[in-house]
Short mmCIF file of C-alpha atoms in Angstrom, two decimals:
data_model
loop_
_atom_site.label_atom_id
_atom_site.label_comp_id
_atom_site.label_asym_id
_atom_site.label_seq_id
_atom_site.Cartn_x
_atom_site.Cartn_y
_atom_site.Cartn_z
CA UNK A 1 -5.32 -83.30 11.47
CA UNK A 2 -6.55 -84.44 15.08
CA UNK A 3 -5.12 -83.20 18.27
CA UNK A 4 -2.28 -86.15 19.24
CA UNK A 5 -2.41 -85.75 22.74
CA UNK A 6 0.48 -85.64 25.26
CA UNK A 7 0.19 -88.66 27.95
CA UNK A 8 0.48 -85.38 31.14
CA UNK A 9 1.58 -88.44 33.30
CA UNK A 10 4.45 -88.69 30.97
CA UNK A 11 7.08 -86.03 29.96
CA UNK A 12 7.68 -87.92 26.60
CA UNK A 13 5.85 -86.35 23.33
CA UNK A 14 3.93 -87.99 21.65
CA UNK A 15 5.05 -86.85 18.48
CA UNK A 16 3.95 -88.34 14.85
CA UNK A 17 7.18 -88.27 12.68
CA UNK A 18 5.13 -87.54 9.71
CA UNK A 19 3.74 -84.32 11.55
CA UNK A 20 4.48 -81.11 9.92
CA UNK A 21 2.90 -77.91 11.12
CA UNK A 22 1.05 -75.34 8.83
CA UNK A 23 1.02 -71.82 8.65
CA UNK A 24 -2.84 -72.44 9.14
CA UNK A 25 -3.01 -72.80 12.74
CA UNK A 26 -5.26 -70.66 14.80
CA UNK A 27 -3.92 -67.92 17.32
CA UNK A 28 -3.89 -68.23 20.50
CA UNK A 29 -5.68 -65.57 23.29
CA UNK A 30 -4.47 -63.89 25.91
CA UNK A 31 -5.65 -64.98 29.27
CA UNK A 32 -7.40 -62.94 31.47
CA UNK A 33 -7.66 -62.80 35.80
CA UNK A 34 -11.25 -65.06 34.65
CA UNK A 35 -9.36 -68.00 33.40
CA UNK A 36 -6.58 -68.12 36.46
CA UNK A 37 -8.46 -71.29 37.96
CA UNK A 38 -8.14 -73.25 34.86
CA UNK A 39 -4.99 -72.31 33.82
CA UNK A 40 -3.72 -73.24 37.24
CA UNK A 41 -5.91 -76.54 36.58
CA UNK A 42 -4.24 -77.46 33.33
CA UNK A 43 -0.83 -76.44 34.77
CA UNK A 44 -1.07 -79.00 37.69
CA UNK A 45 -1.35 -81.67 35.73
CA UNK A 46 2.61 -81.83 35.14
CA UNK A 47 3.52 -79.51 38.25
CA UNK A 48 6.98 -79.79 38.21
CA UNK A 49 7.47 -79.06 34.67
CA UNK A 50 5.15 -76.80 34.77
CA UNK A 51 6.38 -75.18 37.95
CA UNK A 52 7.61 -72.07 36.53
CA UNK A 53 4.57 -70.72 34.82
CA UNK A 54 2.34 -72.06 37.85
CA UNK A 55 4.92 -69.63 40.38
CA UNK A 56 4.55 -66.66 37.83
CA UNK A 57 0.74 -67.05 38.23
CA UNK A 58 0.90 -67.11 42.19
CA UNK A 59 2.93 -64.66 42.90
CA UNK A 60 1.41 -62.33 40.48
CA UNK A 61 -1.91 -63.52 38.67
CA UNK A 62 -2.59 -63.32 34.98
CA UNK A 63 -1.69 -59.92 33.91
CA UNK A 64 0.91 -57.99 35.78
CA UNK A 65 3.87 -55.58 34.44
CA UNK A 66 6.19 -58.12 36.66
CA UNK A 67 5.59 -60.92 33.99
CA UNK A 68 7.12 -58.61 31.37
CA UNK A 69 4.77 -60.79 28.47
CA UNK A 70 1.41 -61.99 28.05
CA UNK A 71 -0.21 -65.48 29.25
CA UNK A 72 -1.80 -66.93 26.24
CA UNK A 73 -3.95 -70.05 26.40
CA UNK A 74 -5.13 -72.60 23.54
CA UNK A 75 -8.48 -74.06 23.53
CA UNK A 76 -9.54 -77.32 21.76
CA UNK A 77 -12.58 -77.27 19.83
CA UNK A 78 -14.68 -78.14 22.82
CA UNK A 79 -13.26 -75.09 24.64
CA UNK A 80 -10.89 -77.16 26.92
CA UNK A 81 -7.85 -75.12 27.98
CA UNK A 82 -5.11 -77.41 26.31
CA UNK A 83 -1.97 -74.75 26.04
CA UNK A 84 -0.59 -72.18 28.57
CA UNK A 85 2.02 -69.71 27.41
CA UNK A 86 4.02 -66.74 28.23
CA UNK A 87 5.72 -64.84 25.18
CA UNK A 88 7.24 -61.81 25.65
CA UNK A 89 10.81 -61.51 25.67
CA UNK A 90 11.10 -64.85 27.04
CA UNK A 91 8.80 -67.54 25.96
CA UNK A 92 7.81 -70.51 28.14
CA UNK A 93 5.10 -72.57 26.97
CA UNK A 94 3.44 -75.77 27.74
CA UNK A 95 1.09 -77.91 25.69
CA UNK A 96 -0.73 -81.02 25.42
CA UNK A 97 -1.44 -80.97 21.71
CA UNK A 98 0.29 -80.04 18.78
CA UNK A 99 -2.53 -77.57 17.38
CA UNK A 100 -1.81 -75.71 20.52
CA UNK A 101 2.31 -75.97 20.45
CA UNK A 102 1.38 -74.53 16.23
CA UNK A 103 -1.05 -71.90 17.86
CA UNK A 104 1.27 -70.27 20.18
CA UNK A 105 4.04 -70.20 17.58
CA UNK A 106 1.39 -68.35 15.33
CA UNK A 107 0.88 -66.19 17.95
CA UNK A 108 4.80 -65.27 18.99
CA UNK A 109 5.44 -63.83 15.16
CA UNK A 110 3.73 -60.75 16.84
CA UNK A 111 6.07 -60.41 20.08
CA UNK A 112 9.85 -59.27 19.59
CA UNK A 113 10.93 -62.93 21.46
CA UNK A 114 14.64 -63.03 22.67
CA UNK A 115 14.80 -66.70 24.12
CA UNK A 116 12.72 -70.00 23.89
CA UNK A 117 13.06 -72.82 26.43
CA UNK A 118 11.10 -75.56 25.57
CA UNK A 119 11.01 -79.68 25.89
CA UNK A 120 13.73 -80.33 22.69
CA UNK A 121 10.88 -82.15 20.71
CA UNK A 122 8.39 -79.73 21.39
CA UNK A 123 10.50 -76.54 20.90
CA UNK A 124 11.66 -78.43 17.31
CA UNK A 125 8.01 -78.52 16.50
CA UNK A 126 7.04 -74.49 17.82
CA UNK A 127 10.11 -73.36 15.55
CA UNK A 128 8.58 -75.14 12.07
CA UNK A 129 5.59 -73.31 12.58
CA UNK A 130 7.05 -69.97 14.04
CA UNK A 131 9.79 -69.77 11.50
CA UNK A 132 9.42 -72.12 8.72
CA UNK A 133 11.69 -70.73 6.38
CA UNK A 134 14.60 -69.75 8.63
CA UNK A 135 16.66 -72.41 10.31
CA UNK A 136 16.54 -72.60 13.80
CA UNK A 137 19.55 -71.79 15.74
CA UNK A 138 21.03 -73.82 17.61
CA UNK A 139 19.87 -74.69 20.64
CA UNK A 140 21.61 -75.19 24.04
CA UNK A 141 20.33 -78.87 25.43
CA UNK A 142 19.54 -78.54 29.56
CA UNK A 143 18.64 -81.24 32.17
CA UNK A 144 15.51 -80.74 34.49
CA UNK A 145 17.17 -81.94 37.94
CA UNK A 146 14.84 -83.34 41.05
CA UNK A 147 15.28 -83.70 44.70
CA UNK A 148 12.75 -85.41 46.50
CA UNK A 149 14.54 -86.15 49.14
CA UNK A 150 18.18 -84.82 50.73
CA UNK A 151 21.31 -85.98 50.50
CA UNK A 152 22.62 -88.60 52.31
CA UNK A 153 24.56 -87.53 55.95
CA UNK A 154 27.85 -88.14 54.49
CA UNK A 155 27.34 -84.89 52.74
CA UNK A 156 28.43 -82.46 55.32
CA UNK A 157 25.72 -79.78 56.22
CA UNK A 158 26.26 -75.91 56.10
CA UNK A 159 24.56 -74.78 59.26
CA UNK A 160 24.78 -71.30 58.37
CA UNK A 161 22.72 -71.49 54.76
CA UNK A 162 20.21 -68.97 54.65
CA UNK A 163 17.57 -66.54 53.05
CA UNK A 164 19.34 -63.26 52.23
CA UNK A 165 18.50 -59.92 53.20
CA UNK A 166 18.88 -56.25 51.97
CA UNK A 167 22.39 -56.12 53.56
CA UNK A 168 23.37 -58.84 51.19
CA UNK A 169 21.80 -57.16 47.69
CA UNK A 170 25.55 -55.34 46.92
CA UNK A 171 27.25 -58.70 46.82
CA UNK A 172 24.41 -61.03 45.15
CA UNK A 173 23.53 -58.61 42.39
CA UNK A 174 27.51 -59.06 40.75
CA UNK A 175 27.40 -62.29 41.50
CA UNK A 176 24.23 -62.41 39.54
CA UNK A 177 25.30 -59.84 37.46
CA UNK A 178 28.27 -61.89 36.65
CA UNK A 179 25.98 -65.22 35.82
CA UNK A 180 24.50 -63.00 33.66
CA UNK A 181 26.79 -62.00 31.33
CA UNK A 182 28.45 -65.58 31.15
CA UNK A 183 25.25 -66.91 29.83
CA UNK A 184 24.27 -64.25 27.54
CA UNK A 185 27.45 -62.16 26.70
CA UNK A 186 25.16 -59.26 27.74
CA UNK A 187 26.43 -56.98 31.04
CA UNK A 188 22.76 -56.38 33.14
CA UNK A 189 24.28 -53.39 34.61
CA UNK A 190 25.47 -51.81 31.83
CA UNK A 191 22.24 -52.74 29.77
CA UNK A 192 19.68 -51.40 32.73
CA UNK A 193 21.40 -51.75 36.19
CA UNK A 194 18.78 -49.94 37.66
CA UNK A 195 16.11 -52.46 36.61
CA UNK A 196 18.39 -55.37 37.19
CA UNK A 197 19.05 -54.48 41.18
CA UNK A 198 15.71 -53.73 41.20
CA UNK A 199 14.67 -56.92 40.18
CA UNK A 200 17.46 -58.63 42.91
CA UNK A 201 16.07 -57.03 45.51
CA UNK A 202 12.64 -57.70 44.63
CA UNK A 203 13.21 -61.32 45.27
CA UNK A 204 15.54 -60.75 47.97
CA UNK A 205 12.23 -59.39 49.96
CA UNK A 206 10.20 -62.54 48.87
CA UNK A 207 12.66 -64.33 50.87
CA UNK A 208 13.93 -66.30 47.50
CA UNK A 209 17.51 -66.03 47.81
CA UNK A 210 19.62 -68.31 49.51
CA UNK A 211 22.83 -67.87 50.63
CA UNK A 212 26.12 -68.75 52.81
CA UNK A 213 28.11 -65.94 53.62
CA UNK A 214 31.52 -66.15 55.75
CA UNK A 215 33.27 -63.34 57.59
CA UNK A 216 31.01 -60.98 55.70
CA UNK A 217 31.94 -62.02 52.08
CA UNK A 218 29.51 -64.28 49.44
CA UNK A 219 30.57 -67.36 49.34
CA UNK A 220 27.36 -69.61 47.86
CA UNK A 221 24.22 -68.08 46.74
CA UNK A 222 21.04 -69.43 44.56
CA UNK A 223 17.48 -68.59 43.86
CA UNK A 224 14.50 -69.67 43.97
CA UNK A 225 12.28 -68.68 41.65
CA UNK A 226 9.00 -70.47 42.08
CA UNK A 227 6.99 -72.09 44.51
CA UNK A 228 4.21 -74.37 44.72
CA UNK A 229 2.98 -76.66 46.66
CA UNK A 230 4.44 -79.60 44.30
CA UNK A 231 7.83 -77.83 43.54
CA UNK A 232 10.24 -75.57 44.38
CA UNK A 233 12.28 -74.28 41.27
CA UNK A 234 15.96 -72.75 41.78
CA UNK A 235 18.34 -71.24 39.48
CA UNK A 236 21.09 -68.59 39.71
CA UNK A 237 23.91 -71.11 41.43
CA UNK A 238 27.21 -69.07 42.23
CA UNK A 239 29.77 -69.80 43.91
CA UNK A 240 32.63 -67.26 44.78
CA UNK A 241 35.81 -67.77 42.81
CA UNK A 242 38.24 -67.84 45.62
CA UNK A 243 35.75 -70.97 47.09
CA UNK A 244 35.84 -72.76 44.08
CA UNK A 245 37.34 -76.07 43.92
CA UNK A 246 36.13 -77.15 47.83
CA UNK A 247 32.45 -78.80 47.29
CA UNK A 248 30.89 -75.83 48.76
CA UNK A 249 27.86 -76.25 45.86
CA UNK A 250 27.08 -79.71 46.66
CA UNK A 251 27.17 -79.09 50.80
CA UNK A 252 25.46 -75.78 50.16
CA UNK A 253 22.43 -77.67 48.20
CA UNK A 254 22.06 -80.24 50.05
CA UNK A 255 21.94 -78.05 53.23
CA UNK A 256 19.08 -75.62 51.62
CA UNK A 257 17.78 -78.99 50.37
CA UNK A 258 16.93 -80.58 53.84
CA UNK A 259 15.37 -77.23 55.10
CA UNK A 260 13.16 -76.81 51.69
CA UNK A 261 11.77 -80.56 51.33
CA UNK A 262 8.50 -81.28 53.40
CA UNK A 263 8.28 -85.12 52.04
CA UNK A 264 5.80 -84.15 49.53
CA UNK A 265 7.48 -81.74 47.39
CA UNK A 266 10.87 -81.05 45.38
CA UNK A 267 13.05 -78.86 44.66
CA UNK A 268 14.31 -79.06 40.96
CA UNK A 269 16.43 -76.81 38.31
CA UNK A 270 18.10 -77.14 34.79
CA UNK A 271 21.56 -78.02 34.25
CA UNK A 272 23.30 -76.93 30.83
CA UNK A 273 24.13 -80.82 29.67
CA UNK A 274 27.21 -79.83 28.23
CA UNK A 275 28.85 -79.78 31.39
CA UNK A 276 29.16 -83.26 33.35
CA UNK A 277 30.85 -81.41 36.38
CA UNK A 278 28.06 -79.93 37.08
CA UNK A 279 25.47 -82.71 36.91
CA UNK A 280 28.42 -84.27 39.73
CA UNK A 281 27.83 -81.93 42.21
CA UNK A 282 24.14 -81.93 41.68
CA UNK A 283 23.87 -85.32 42.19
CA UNK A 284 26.02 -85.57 45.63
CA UNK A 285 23.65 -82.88 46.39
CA UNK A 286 20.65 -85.88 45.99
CA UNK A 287 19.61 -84.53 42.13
CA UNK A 288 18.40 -87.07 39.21
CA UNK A 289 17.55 -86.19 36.19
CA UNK A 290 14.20 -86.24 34.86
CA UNK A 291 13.86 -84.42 31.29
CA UNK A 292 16.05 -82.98 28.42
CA UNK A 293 14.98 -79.45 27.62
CA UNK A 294 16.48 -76.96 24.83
CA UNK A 295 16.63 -72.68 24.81
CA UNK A 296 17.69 -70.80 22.21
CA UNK A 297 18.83 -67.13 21.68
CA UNK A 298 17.19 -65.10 18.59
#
């Protein structure tokens, strides 16, 4: 069967209902520091759903221990790069054909993978070729959210939002400790706290933490994960218990909002769609939503 070929200025799939994947497909390879140019190529040509993967590359190349997997990359018959991957624990792909979505599902039987986030067509289509005779769980369906530009001035600003430092890590890794374990059921700092704070701190010192603190306590924090020049991607919203309940989120974003656009970027996330609340306060924060994504827990 021919490559059907995703339209990259359009986040839809193209996907032929009579498609079924094979056992057949070819692997995938792992990418090495040689193919960082064109896998930075292909990634750019959806940037902001591709923002993740593109960050992971900048900050740390190809092959690094921080990546905790392996970049894979699918080439067409002509040698095009038409796939880029990472499976390890977590596995993020994207793809502009289905031999490549079938290749890297080929190629994640050998990796002990704990979560897949994919686009919910795509991720359907990975799973019939990954594990066609187990049905898949079930998924969790998530909104990608974009801000091009902020929120309007009746949104009150937060004058004191800012990027965290050291004195801060105590506080933001239990509140991110705490996200944690809500989302997973799994404690980070009784599974590896030292790793976990580690890992806080580490992007406390890239300057990717934002946060509002008052008389010395946490009120609002969030992080940023990756940056390009097309996107900023956050994650990692908390907001302290005894705050809850007085828009802090919404004037919190919006503030950190007006100070991250430049006019020619945005800043966007995922919201879990089964809660409406949330997609609220994103949008008084100046959010819309732009694609329906799916993760699942194996």
């Amino acid at each position: 069967m021919g490559a059907k070929m995703i339209n990259q200025t359009n986040t839809q799939y193209a996907m032929s209902p009579a498609f079924y994947p094979t056992n057949a497909a070819a692997k995938a390879e792992p990418l090495t520091e040689k193919d960082q140019r064109e896998a930075l190529m292909f990634l750019s040509l959806r940037p902001v759903n591709a923002v993740i993967l593109i960050g992971w590359i900048r900050d740390h190349g190809i092959v690094s221990p921080h990546h905790r997997g392996t970049f894979y990359g699918y080439r067409n018959e002509n040698g095009d790069l038409t796939g880029v991957a990472m499976i390890g624990r977590n596995l993020l792909f994207e793809a502009a054909t289905l031999e490549a979505i079938n290749a890297f599902a080929v190629s994640a039987r050998d990796h002990d993978v704990k979560m897949i986030f994919a686009e919910e067509e795509k991720l359907k289509t990975f799973w019939r070729n990954y594990r066609p005779e187990t049905p898949m769980p079930k998924p969790s369906n998530h909104q990608m959210i974009t801000c091009v530009e902020p929120a309007s001035s009746e949104v009150e600003n937060i004058n004191e939002m800012r990027i965290a430092t050291r004195d801060e890590l105590d506080q933001i890794v239990a509140a991110h400790a705490e996200m944690v374990m809500a989302e997973t059921g799994v404690d980070p700092l009784a599974a590896d706290a030292d790793g976990f704070r580690m890992r806080c701190a580490a992007r406390v010192d890239q300057g990717r933490v934002w946060i509002w603190m008052k008389d010395g306590e946490l009120i609002f924090k969030t992080d940023i994960v990756s940056v390009t020049r097309e996107a900023i991607y956050i994650e990692g919203l908390w907001v302290n218990p005894k705050a809850r309940g007085n828009r802090y989120s919404t004037r919190c974003l919006a503030s950190m909002c007006r100070q991250l656009l430049s006019g020619s970027n945005t800043v966007c996330g995922f919201l879990d769609a089964d809660h409406p609340l949330s997609m609220s306060l994103y949008r008084n924060a100046g959010f819309k939503v732009a694609d329906t994504y799916s993760k699942i827990y194996l």
